[in-house]
RNA sequence: GGCGUGUUGGUCAAUCGGUUAAGACGCCUCCCUUUCACGGAGGAAUGACGGGUUCGACUCCCGUACAUGCUACCA
């Protein structure tokens, strides 16, 4: 019988949730949903020095915003609780001891200074980095070089120690990856990674294997930066006797910075002016907030869609997919091997597309906060009408204010130079004065009727339709932008229209 | 330095040996619009480089270059 598909997202609560992190969540989520499986969230908080308070809640909030909620997590629990590694501390020791007993791991008593000394002494021009491996372990203080009595003494004295994996010599370790195929490693080049730290906490390597086994994870999708440590994990699965249950791996390509080289970092966002985190992240240590996609005015559906297409492609020309469609179309085999540079312009395009696709009523709910932010509280009816008029020129949610503020309030400043540029003359001034009287009498206040009244009056001043449109626009909106002028006049109403004209011609 | 991974236009990318090498973003030109957009029509790649294999290669193999990741008692 086929095993039930179970995937997990296992972040460390150390800061904001990065674009790449959300994409990893997405691919996991899509795979679980497509296969009727479970998606679990496990918090990997084994490094107490990097733990940041609030980060776990923040991650959950991001997943919620994106609509990618886990089936099992520290907050909703599940059959394999606890889901926080710090709360599973004792389990790891048990397995580490098992490995020591089997001779697949050993105690190492080397201090930080001794390790540094070893690396310094052994470092050569050829090898700028020296690792603790099958070779160097022979000259260090560990249970492989010390006698059993010495080891027992050290242990009894409470000497700090770590447990390291004993990587075998002269073996080829083959790791199968769902998107890269077989990747081979020479065991002589793999180092004896620490499994259990001196503080009793496991390192990632031990914890990820133990938990994936205990939580019955069938597929493990993680960032490409983990590929080099895959052989250690494979060895652990083997030594612990669980190789038949080892999940299938897929190492996802990195998301790179748009310019230059390297993977995308928070700094790039600050530098280039775009967000890197899903939502605003407040760093309590530095007392500073980093802008998120949500606060910048992205719709979660657009954000998720954009991420899905960064490193994966269905093979069709279509680019706009709902989450349901993604579940149906997504396949891990079509995920790219190479990293992709992040393009903020394209990200904005996705949002623009979603704005056009979203009905005006729904949009009204999303846009309202941005209008309220400027101290206005328009009726829903008005807001919906405004949205209908300006949505095709809005890319991010705050654009609705920038593109439509003049519907809610008289423009603060009128750029009179723009009117002069529009060949302002006495003739036009006289026209507007006369038109005001006509408008005042106009019973049918619709864009068509307003325009008609202007057209009827124009010949008397030897003016053409186009002569007055720009001046009128500037009087009404304050600048050279916005929907059709007569539509604007209709929406803001007779009194306001006349007031704005009067304000300019006096 | 070592090891791993990767390399189709500025960017995201299709193509699973035979096509005029799709499409999208961005850019440029024009049309529409006497605003700004939307929309429409166009423009821009000798597929990192060099060798093979093959009747035929962007597609397979090798090498080189470049990029990127790891090389912590961090994940």
PDB file of N, CA, C and O in Angstrom, chain A residues 293-352:
ATOM      1  N   UNK A 293       5.767  42.378   1.683  1.00  0.00           N
ATOM      2  CA  UNK A 293       4.926  42.443   0.487  1.00  0.00           C
ATOM      3  C   UNK A 293       3.494  42.837   0.843  1.00  0.00           C
ATOM      4  O   UNK A 293       2.859  43.578   0.114  1.00  0.00           O
ATOM      5  N   UNK A 294       3.013  42.313   1.946  1.00  0.00           N
ATOM      6  CA  UNK A 294       1.639  42.618   2.313  1.00  0.00           C
ATOM      7  C   UNK A 294       1.461  44.112   2.527  1.00  0.00           C
ATOM      8  O   UNK A 294       0.568  44.735   1.958  1.00  0.00           O
ATOM      9  N   UNK A 295       2.349  44.692   3.326  1.00  0.00           N
ATOM     10  CA  UNK A 295       2.216  46.110   3.646  1.00  0.00           C
ATOM     11  C   UNK A 295       2.491  47.008   2.442  1.00  0.00           C
ATOM     12  O   UNK A 295       2.030  48.131   2.363  1.00  0.00           O
ATOM     13  N   UNK A 296       3.230  46.481   1.491  1.00  0.00           N
ATOM     14  CA  UNK A 296       3.519  47.276   0.300  1.00  0.00           C
ATOM     15  C   UNK A 296       2.290  47.320  -0.605  1.00  0.00           C
ATOM     16  O   UNK A 296       2.232  48.117  -1.541  1.00  0.00           O
ATOM     17  N   UNK A 297       1.315  46.484  -0.316  1.00  0.00           N
ATOM     18  CA  UNK A 297       0.079  46.517  -1.079  1.00  0.00           C
ATOM     19  C   UNK A 297      -0.107  45.370  -2.057  1.00  0.00           C
ATOM     20  O   UNK A 297      -0.837  45.502  -3.039  1.00  0.00           O
ATOM     21  N   UNK A 298       0.531  44.265  -1.794  1.00  0.00           N
ATOM     22  CA  UNK A 298       0.339  43.088  -2.636  1.00  0.00           C
ATOM     23  C   UNK A 298      -0.853  42.290  -2.149  1.00  0.00           C
ATOM     24  O   UNK A 298      -1.146  42.261  -0.945  1.00  0.00           O
ATOM     25  N   UNK A 299      -1.517  41.631  -3.075  1.00  0.00           N
ATOM     26  CA  UNK A 299      -2.581  40.713  -2.708  1.00  0.00           C
ATOM     27  C   UNK A 299      -1.907  39.356  -2.529  1.00  0.00           C
ATOM     28  O   UNK A 299      -1.050  38.990  -3.325  1.00  0.00           O
ATOM     29  N   UNK A 300      -2.293  38.611  -1.511  1.00  0.00           N
ATOM     30  CA  UNK A 300      -1.628  37.334  -1.252  1.00  0.00           C
ATOM     31  C   UNK A 300      -1.699  36.368  -2.444  1.00  0.00           C
ATOM     32  O   UNK A 300      -0.729  35.662  -2.728  1.00  0.00           O
ATOM     33  N   UNK A 301      -2.810  36.357  -3.141  1.00  0.00           N
ATOM     34  CA  UNK A 301      -2.950  35.451  -4.285  1.00  0.00           C
ATOM     35  C   UNK A 301      -1.923  35.777  -5.362  1.00  0.00           C
ATOM     36  O   UNK A 301      -1.357  34.889  -6.008  1.00  0.00           O
ATOM     37  N   UNK A 302      -1.688  37.077  -5.556  1.00  0.00           N
ATOM     38  CA  UNK A 302      -0.727  37.500  -6.571  1.00  0.00           C
ATOM     39  C   UNK A 302       0.693  37.146  -6.130  1.00  0.00           C
ATOM     40  O   UNK A 302       1.516  36.682  -6.916  1.00  0.00           O
ATOM     41  N   UNK A 303       0.937  37.356  -4.862  1.00  0.00           N
ATOM     42  CA  UNK A 303       2.251  37.081  -4.292  1.00  0.00           C
ATOM     43  C   UNK A 303       2.576  35.593  -4.439  1.00  0.00           C
ATOM     44  O   UNK A 303       3.658  35.213  -4.899  1.00  0.00           O
ATOM     45  N   UNK A 304       1.628  34.765  -4.104  1.00  0.00           N
ATOM     46  CA  UNK A 304       1.804  33.315  -4.193  1.00  0.00           C
ATOM     47  C   UNK A 304       1.970  32.881  -5.655  1.00  0.00           C
ATOM     48  O   UNK A 304       2.849  32.087  -5.991  1.00  0.00           O
ATOM     49  N   UNK A 305       1.143  33.428  -6.522  1.00  0.00           N
ATOM     50  CA  UNK A 305       1.226  33.092  -7.943  1.00  0.00           C
ATOM     51  C   UNK A 305       2.598  33.455  -8.502  1.00  0.00           C
ATOM     52  O   UNK A 305       3.243  32.672  -9.203  1.00  0.00           O
ATOM     53  N   UNK A 306       3.070  34.635  -8.136  1.00  0.00           N
ATOM     54  CA  UNK A 306       4.361  35.109  -8.610  1.00  0.00           C
ATOM     55  C   UNK A 306       5.469  34.157  -8.158  1.00  0.00           C
ATOM     56  O   UNK A 306       6.342  33.775  -8.939  1.00  0.00           O
ATOM     57  N   UNK A 307       5.393  33.763  -6.897  1.00  0.00           N
ATOM     58  CA  UNK A 307       6.403  32.867  -6.340  1.00  0.00           C
ATOM     59  C   UNK A 307       6.378  31.503  -7.027  1.00  0.00           C
ATOM     60  O   UNK A 307       7.422  30.887  -7.269  1.00  0.00           O
ATOM     61  N   UNK A 308       5.179  31.048  -7.342  1.00  0.00           N
ATOM     62  CA  UNK A 308       5.047  29.726  -7.980  1.00  0.00           C
ATOM     63  C   UNK A 308       5.802  29.711  -9.304  1.00  0.00           C
ATOM     64  O   UNK A 308       6.428  28.712  -9.669  1.00  0.00           O
ATOM     65  N   UNK A 309       5.748  30.834 -10.013  1.00  0.00           N
ATOM     66  CA  UNK A 309       6.367  30.899 -11.337  1.00  0.00           C
ATOM     67  C   UNK A 309       7.868  31.203 -11.297  1.00  0.00           C
ATOM     68  O   UNK A 309       8.507  31.280 -12.335  1.00  0.00           O
ATOM     69  N   UNK A 310       8.385  31.404 -10.117  1.00  0.00           N
ATOM     70  CA  UNK A 310       9.805  31.711  -9.987  1.00  0.00           C
ATOM     71  C   UNK A 310      10.558  30.405  -9.698  1.00  0.00           C
ATOM     72  O   UNK A 310      10.803  30.043  -8.562  1.00  0.00           O
ATOM     73  N   UNK A 311      10.888  29.698 -10.758  1.00  0.00           N
ATOM     74  CA  UNK A 311      11.575  28.425 -10.552  1.00  0.00           C
ATOM     75  C   UNK A 311      10.748  27.231 -10.990  1.00  0.00           C
ATOM     76  O   UNK A 311      11.189  26.096 -10.922  1.00  0.00           O
ATOM     77  N   UNK A 312       9.551  27.519 -11.465  1.00  0.00           N
ATOM     78  CA  UNK A 312       8.704  26.435 -11.946  1.00  0.00           C
ATOM     79  C   UNK A 312       7.868  26.977 -13.093  1.00  0.00           C
ATOM     80  O   UNK A 312       7.569  28.170 -13.140  1.00  0.00           O
ATOM     81  N   UNK A 313       7.533  26.097 -14.019  1.00  0.00           N
ATOM     82  CA  UNK A 313       6.724  26.508 -15.156  1.00  0.00           C
ATOM     83  C   UNK A 313       5.902  25.315 -15.613  1.00  0.00           C
ATOM     84  O   UNK A 313       6.403  24.207 -15.699  1.00  0.00           O
ATOM     85  N   UNK A 314       4.645  25.553 -15.899  1.00  0.00           N
ATOM     86  CA  UNK A 314       3.756  24.447 -16.252  1.00  0.00           C
ATOM     87  C   UNK A 314       4.031  23.918 -17.655  1.00  0.00           C
ATOM     88  O   UNK A 314       3.636  22.816 -17.989  1.00  0.00           O
ATOM     89  N   UNK A 315       4.686  24.755 -18.478  1.00  0.00           N
ATOM     90  CA  UNK A 315       4.898  24.353 -19.855  1.00  0.00           C
ATOM     91  C   UNK A 315       3.837  24.976 -20.754  1.00  0.00           C
ATOM     92  O   UNK A 315       3.939  24.947 -21.968  1.00  0.00           O
ATOM     93  N   UNK A 316       2.834  25.580 -20.124  1.00  0.00           N
ATOM     94  CA  UNK A 316       1.799  26.266 -20.898  1.00  0.00           C
ATOM     95  C   UNK A 316       2.174  27.744 -20.965  1.00  0.00           C
ATOM     96  O   UNK A 316       3.070  28.199 -20.273  1.00  0.00           O
ATOM     97  N   UNK A 317       1.432  28.497 -21.771  1.00  0.00           N
ATOM     98  CA  UNK A 317       1.726  29.928 -21.850  1.00  0.00           C
ATOM     99  C   UNK A 317       1.116  30.683 -20.687  1.00  0.00           C
ATOM    100  O   UNK A 317       1.539  31.775 -20.347  1.00  0.00           O
ATOM    101  N   UNK A 318       0.114  30.077 -20.098  1.00  0.00           N
ATOM    102  CA  UNK A 318      -0.591  30.698 -18.982  1.00  0.00           C
ATOM    103  C   UNK A 318       0.369  31.016 -17.824  1.00  0.00           C
ATOM    104  O   UNK A 318       1.278  30.234 -17.528  1.00  0.00           O
ATOM    105  N   UNK A 319       0.122  32.175 -17.222  1.00  0.00           N
ATOM    106  CA  UNK A 319       0.961  32.549 -16.076  1.00  0.00           C
ATOM    107  C   UNK A 319       0.136  32.845 -14.830  1.00  0.00           C
ATOM    108  O   UNK A 319       0.664  32.849 -13.727  1.00  0.00           O
ATOM    109  N   UNK A 320      -1.135  33.121 -15.048  1.00  0.00           N
ATOM    110  CA  UNK A 320      -1.984  33.440 -13.907  1.00  0.00           C
ATOM    111  C   UNK A 320      -2.731  32.180 -13.476  1.00  0.00           C
ATOM    112  O   UNK A 320      -3.542  31.638 -14.234  1.00  0.00           O
ATOM    113  N   UNK A 321      -2.411  31.716 -12.284  1.00  0.00           N
ATOM    114  CA  UNK A 321      -3.026  30.502 -11.763  1.00  0.00           C
ATOM    115  C   UNK A 321      -3.565  30.736 -10.359  1.00  0.00           C
ATOM    116  O   UNK A 321      -2.869  31.325  -9.522  1.00  0.00           O
ATOM    117  N   UNK A 322      -4.755  30.255 -10.117  1.00  0.00           N
ATOM    118  CA  UNK A 322      -5.284  30.311  -8.756  1.00  0.00           C
ATOM    119  C   UNK A 322      -4.565  29.206  -7.982  1.00  0.00           C
ATOM    120  O   UNK A 322      -3.933  28.334  -8.580  1.00  0.00           O
ATOM    121  N   UNK A 323      -4.687  29.241  -6.683  1.00  0.00           N
ATOM    122  CA  UNK A 323      -4.043  28.226  -5.861  1.00  0.00           C
ATOM    123  C   UNK A 323      -4.561  26.828  -6.243  1.00  0.00           C
ATOM    124  O   UNK A 323      -3.795  25.862  -6.312  1.00  0.00           O
ATOM    125  N   UNK A 324      -5.843  26.734  -6.525  1.00  0.00           N
ATOM    126  CA  UNK A 324      -6.445  25.451  -6.901  1.00  0.00           C
ATOM    127  C   UNK A 324      -5.826  24.941  -8.204  1.00  0.00           C
ATOM    128  O   UNK A 324      -5.541  23.766  -8.356  1.00  0.00           O
ATOM    129  N   UNK A 325      -5.642  25.861  -9.153  1.00  0.00           N
ATOM    130  CA  UNK A 325      -5.047  25.461 -10.426  1.00  0.00           C
ATOM    131  C   UNK A 325      -3.601  25.032 -10.239  1.00  0.00           C
ATOM    132  O   UNK A 325      -3.126  24.103 -10.886  1.00  0.00           O
ATOM    133  N   UNK A 326      -2.921  25.724  -9.339  1.00  0.00           N
ATOM    134  CA  UNK A 326      -1.530  25.357  -9.081  1.00  0.00           C
ATOM    135  C   UNK A 326      -1.454  23.943  -8.493  1.00  0.00           C
ATOM    136  O   UNK A 326      -0.593  23.158  -8.858  1.00  0.00           O
ATOM    137  N   UNK A 327      -2.372  23.654  -7.593  1.00  0.00           N
ATOM    138  CA  UNK A 327      -2.400  22.319  -6.988  1.00  0.00           C
ATOM    139  C   UNK A 327      -2.523  21.280  -8.100  1.00  0.00           C
ATOM    140  O   UNK A 327      -1.840  20.263  -8.108  1.00  0.00           O
ATOM    141  N   UNK A 328      -3.363  21.595  -9.047  1.00  0.00           N
ATOM    142  CA  UNK A 328      -3.613  20.650 -10.134  1.00  0.00           C
ATOM    143  C   UNK A 328      -2.427  20.525 -11.089  1.00  0.00           C
ATOM    144  O   UNK A 328      -2.064  19.425 -11.518  1.00  0.00           O
ATOM    145  N   UNK A 329      -1.795  21.649 -11.399  1.00  0.00           N
ATOM    146  CA  UNK A 329      -0.734  21.641 -12.418  1.00  0.00           C
ATOM    147  C   UNK A 329       0.669  21.380 -11.899  1.00  0.00           C
ATOM    148  O   UNK A 329       1.539  20.919 -12.636  1.00  0.00           O
ATOM    149  N   UNK A 330       0.918  21.722 -10.657  1.00  0.00           N
ATOM    150  CA  UNK A 330       2.282  21.660 -10.147  1.00  0.00           C
ATOM    151  C   UNK A 330       2.895  20.260 -10.176  1.00  0.00           C
ATOM    152  O   UNK A 330       2.240  19.270  -9.874  1.00  0.00           O
ATOM    153  N   UNK A 331       4.135  20.212 -10.584  1.00  0.00           N
ATOM    154  CA  UNK A 331       4.865  18.952 -10.487  1.00  0.00           C
ATOM    155  C   UNK A 331       6.307  19.274 -10.136  1.00  0.00           C
ATOM    156  O   UNK A 331       6.920  20.162 -10.711  1.00  0.00           O
ATOM    157  N   UNK A 332       6.827  18.567  -9.183  1.00  0.00           N
ATOM    158  CA  UNK A 332       8.170  18.838  -8.685  1.00  0.00           C
ATOM    159  C   UNK A 332       9.211  18.602  -9.773  1.00  0.00           C
ATOM    160  O   UNK A 332      10.246  19.259  -9.809  1.00  0.00           O
ATOM    161  N   UNK A 333       8.929  17.709 -10.682  1.00  0.00           N
ATOM    162  CA  UNK A 333       9.889  17.416 -11.746  1.00  0.00           C
ATOM    163  C   UNK A 333      10.093  18.606 -12.672  1.00  0.00           C
ATOM    164  O   UNK A 333      11.119  18.712 -13.336  1.00  0.00           O
ATOM    165  N   UNK A 334       9.101  19.481 -12.740  1.00  0.00           N
ATOM    166  CA  UNK A 334       9.242  20.640 -13.620  1.00  0.00           C
ATOM    167  C   UNK A 334       9.880  21.835 -12.909  1.00  0.00           C
ATOM    168  O   UNK A 334       9.966  22.921 -13.474  1.00  0.00           O
ATOM    169  N   UNK A 335      10.303  21.632 -11.701  1.00  0.00           N
ATOM    170  CA  UNK A 335      10.982  22.717 -10.994  1.00  0.00           C
ATOM    171  C   UNK A 335      12.377  22.826 -11.603  1.00  0.00           C
ATOM    172  O   UNK A 335      13.014  21.820 -11.901  1.00  0.00           O
ATOM    173  N   UNK A 336      12.812  24.064 -11.792  1.00  0.00           N
ATOM    174  CA  UNK A 336      14.117  24.287 -12.414  1.00  0.00           C
ATOM    175  C   UNK A 336      15.275  23.881 -11.525  1.00  0.00           C
ATOM    176  O   UNK A 336      15.164  23.894 -10.317  1.00  0.00           O
ATOM    177  N   UNK A 337      16.382  23.608 -12.180  1.00  0.00           N
ATOM    178  CA  UNK A 337      17.589  23.279 -11.426  1.00  0.00           C
ATOM    179  C   UNK A 337      18.362  24.542 -11.085  1.00  0.00           C
ATOM    180  O   UNK A 337      18.985  24.642 -10.044  1.00  0.00           O
ATOM    181  N   UNK A 338      18.328  25.509 -11.944  1.00  0.00           N
ATOM    182  CA  UNK A 338      19.114  26.716 -11.746  1.00  0.00           C
ATOM    183  C   UNK A 338      18.359  27.786 -10.969  1.00  0.00           C
ATOM    184  O   UNK A 338      17.132  27.848 -11.005  1.00  0.00           O
ATOM    185  N   UNK A 339      19.095  28.628 -10.271  1.00  0.00           N
ATOM    186  CA  UNK A 339      18.485  29.708  -9.509  1.00  0.00           C
ATOM    187  C   UNK A 339      17.878  30.762 -10.433  1.00  0.00           C
ATOM    188  O   UNK A 339      18.245  30.862 -11.597  1.00  0.00           O
ATOM    189  N   UNK A 340      16.941  31.532  -9.888  1.00  0.00           N
ATOM    190  CA  UNK A 340      16.283  32.567 -10.680  1.00  0.00           C
ATOM    191  C   UNK A 340      16.470  33.922 -10.021  1.00  0.00           C
ATOM    192  O   UNK A 340      16.328  34.060  -8.815  1.00  0.00           O
ATOM    193  N   UNK A 341      16.792  34.905 -10.842  1.00  0.00           N
ATOM    194  CA  UNK A 341      16.920  36.252 -10.300  1.00  0.00           C
ATOM    195  C   UNK A 341      15.533  36.825 -10.070  1.00  0.00           C
ATOM    196  O   UNK A 341      14.661  36.707 -10.923  1.00  0.00           O
ATOM    197  N   UNK A 342      15.362  37.448  -8.939  1.00  0.00           N
ATOM    198  CA  UNK A 342      14.066  38.035  -8.609  1.00  0.00           C
ATOM    199  C   UNK A 342      13.862  39.337  -9.374  1.00  0.00           C
ATOM    200  O   UNK A 342      14.759  40.164  -9.461  1.00  0.00           O
ATOM    201  N   UNK A 343      12.688  39.486  -9.958  1.00  0.00           N
ATOM    202  CA  UNK A 343      12.383  40.687 -10.732  1.00  0.00           C
ATOM    203  C   UNK A 343      11.152  41.368 -10.136  1.00  0.00           C
ATOM    204  O   UNK A 343      10.026  40.914 -10.297  1.00  0.00           O
ATOM    205  N   UNK A 344      11.406  42.476  -9.451  1.00  0.00           N
ATOM    206  CA  UNK A 344      10.303  43.158  -8.767  1.00  0.00           C
ATOM    207  C   UNK A 344       9.266  43.701  -9.754  1.00  0.00           C
ATOM    208  O   UNK A 344       8.074  43.757  -9.451  1.00  0.00           O
ATOM    209  N   UNK A 345       9.706  44.101 -10.944  1.00  0.00           N
ATOM    210  CA  UNK A 345       8.769  44.616 -11.941  1.00  0.00           C
ATOM    211  C   UNK A 345       7.747  43.544 -12.311  1.00  0.00           C
ATOM    212  O   UNK A 345       6.557  43.811 -12.452  1.00  0.00           O
ATOM    213  N   UNK A 346       8.247  42.338 -12.464  1.00  0.00           N
ATOM    214  CA  UNK A 346       7.350  41.243 -12.816  1.00  0.00           C
ATOM    215  C   UNK A 346       6.409  40.936 -11.651  1.00  0.00           C
ATOM    216  O   UNK A 346       5.240  40.631 -11.852  1.00  0.00           O
ATOM    217  N   UNK A 347       6.938  41.043 -10.459  1.00  0.00           N
ATOM    218  CA  UNK A 347       6.116  40.800  -9.274  1.00  0.00           C
ATOM    219  C   UNK A 347       4.951  41.790  -9.252  1.00  0.00           C
ATOM    220  O   UNK A 347       3.807  41.427  -8.985  1.00  0.00           O
ATOM    221  N   UNK A 348       5.251  43.045  -9.593  1.00  0.00           N
ATOM    222  CA  UNK A 348       4.204  44.060  -9.595  1.00  0.00           C
ATOM    223  C   UNK A 348       3.178  43.785 -10.695  1.00  0.00           C
ATOM    224  O   UNK A 348       1.986  44.021 -10.530  1.00  0.00           O
ATOM    225  N   UNK A 349       3.677  43.264 -11.798  1.00  0.00           N
ATOM    226  CA  UNK A 349       2.774  42.937 -12.892  1.00  0.00           C
ATOM    227  C   UNK A 349       1.739  41.902 -12.448  1.00  0.00           C
ATOM    228  O   UNK A 349       0.560  42.011 -12.776  1.00  0.00           O
ATOM    229  N   UNK A 350       2.188  40.927 -11.682  1.00  0.00           N
ATOM    230  CA  UNK A 350       1.263  39.908 -11.190  1.00  0.00           C
ATOM    231  C   UNK A 350       0.175  40.574 -10.349  1.00  0.00           C
ATOM    232  O   UNK A 350      -1.000  40.259 -10.463  1.00  0.00           O
ATOM    233  N   UNK A 351       0.592  41.510  -9.507  1.00  0.00           N
ATOM    234  CA  UNK A 351      -0.395  42.158  -8.657  1.00  0.00           C
ATOM    235  C   UNK A 351      -1.389  42.956  -9.476  1.00  0.00           C
ATOM    236  O   UNK A 351      -2.582  42.953  -9.207  1.00  0.00           O
ATOM    237  N   UNK A 352      -0.875  43.626 -10.483  1.00  0.00           N
ATOM    238  CA  UNK A 352      -1.752  44.398 -11.366  1.00  0.00           C
ATOM    239  C   UNK A 352      -2.785  43.466 -12.006  1.00  0.00           C
ATOM    240  O   UNK A 352      -3.969  43.784 -12.085  1.00  0.00           O
TER     241      UNK A 352
END
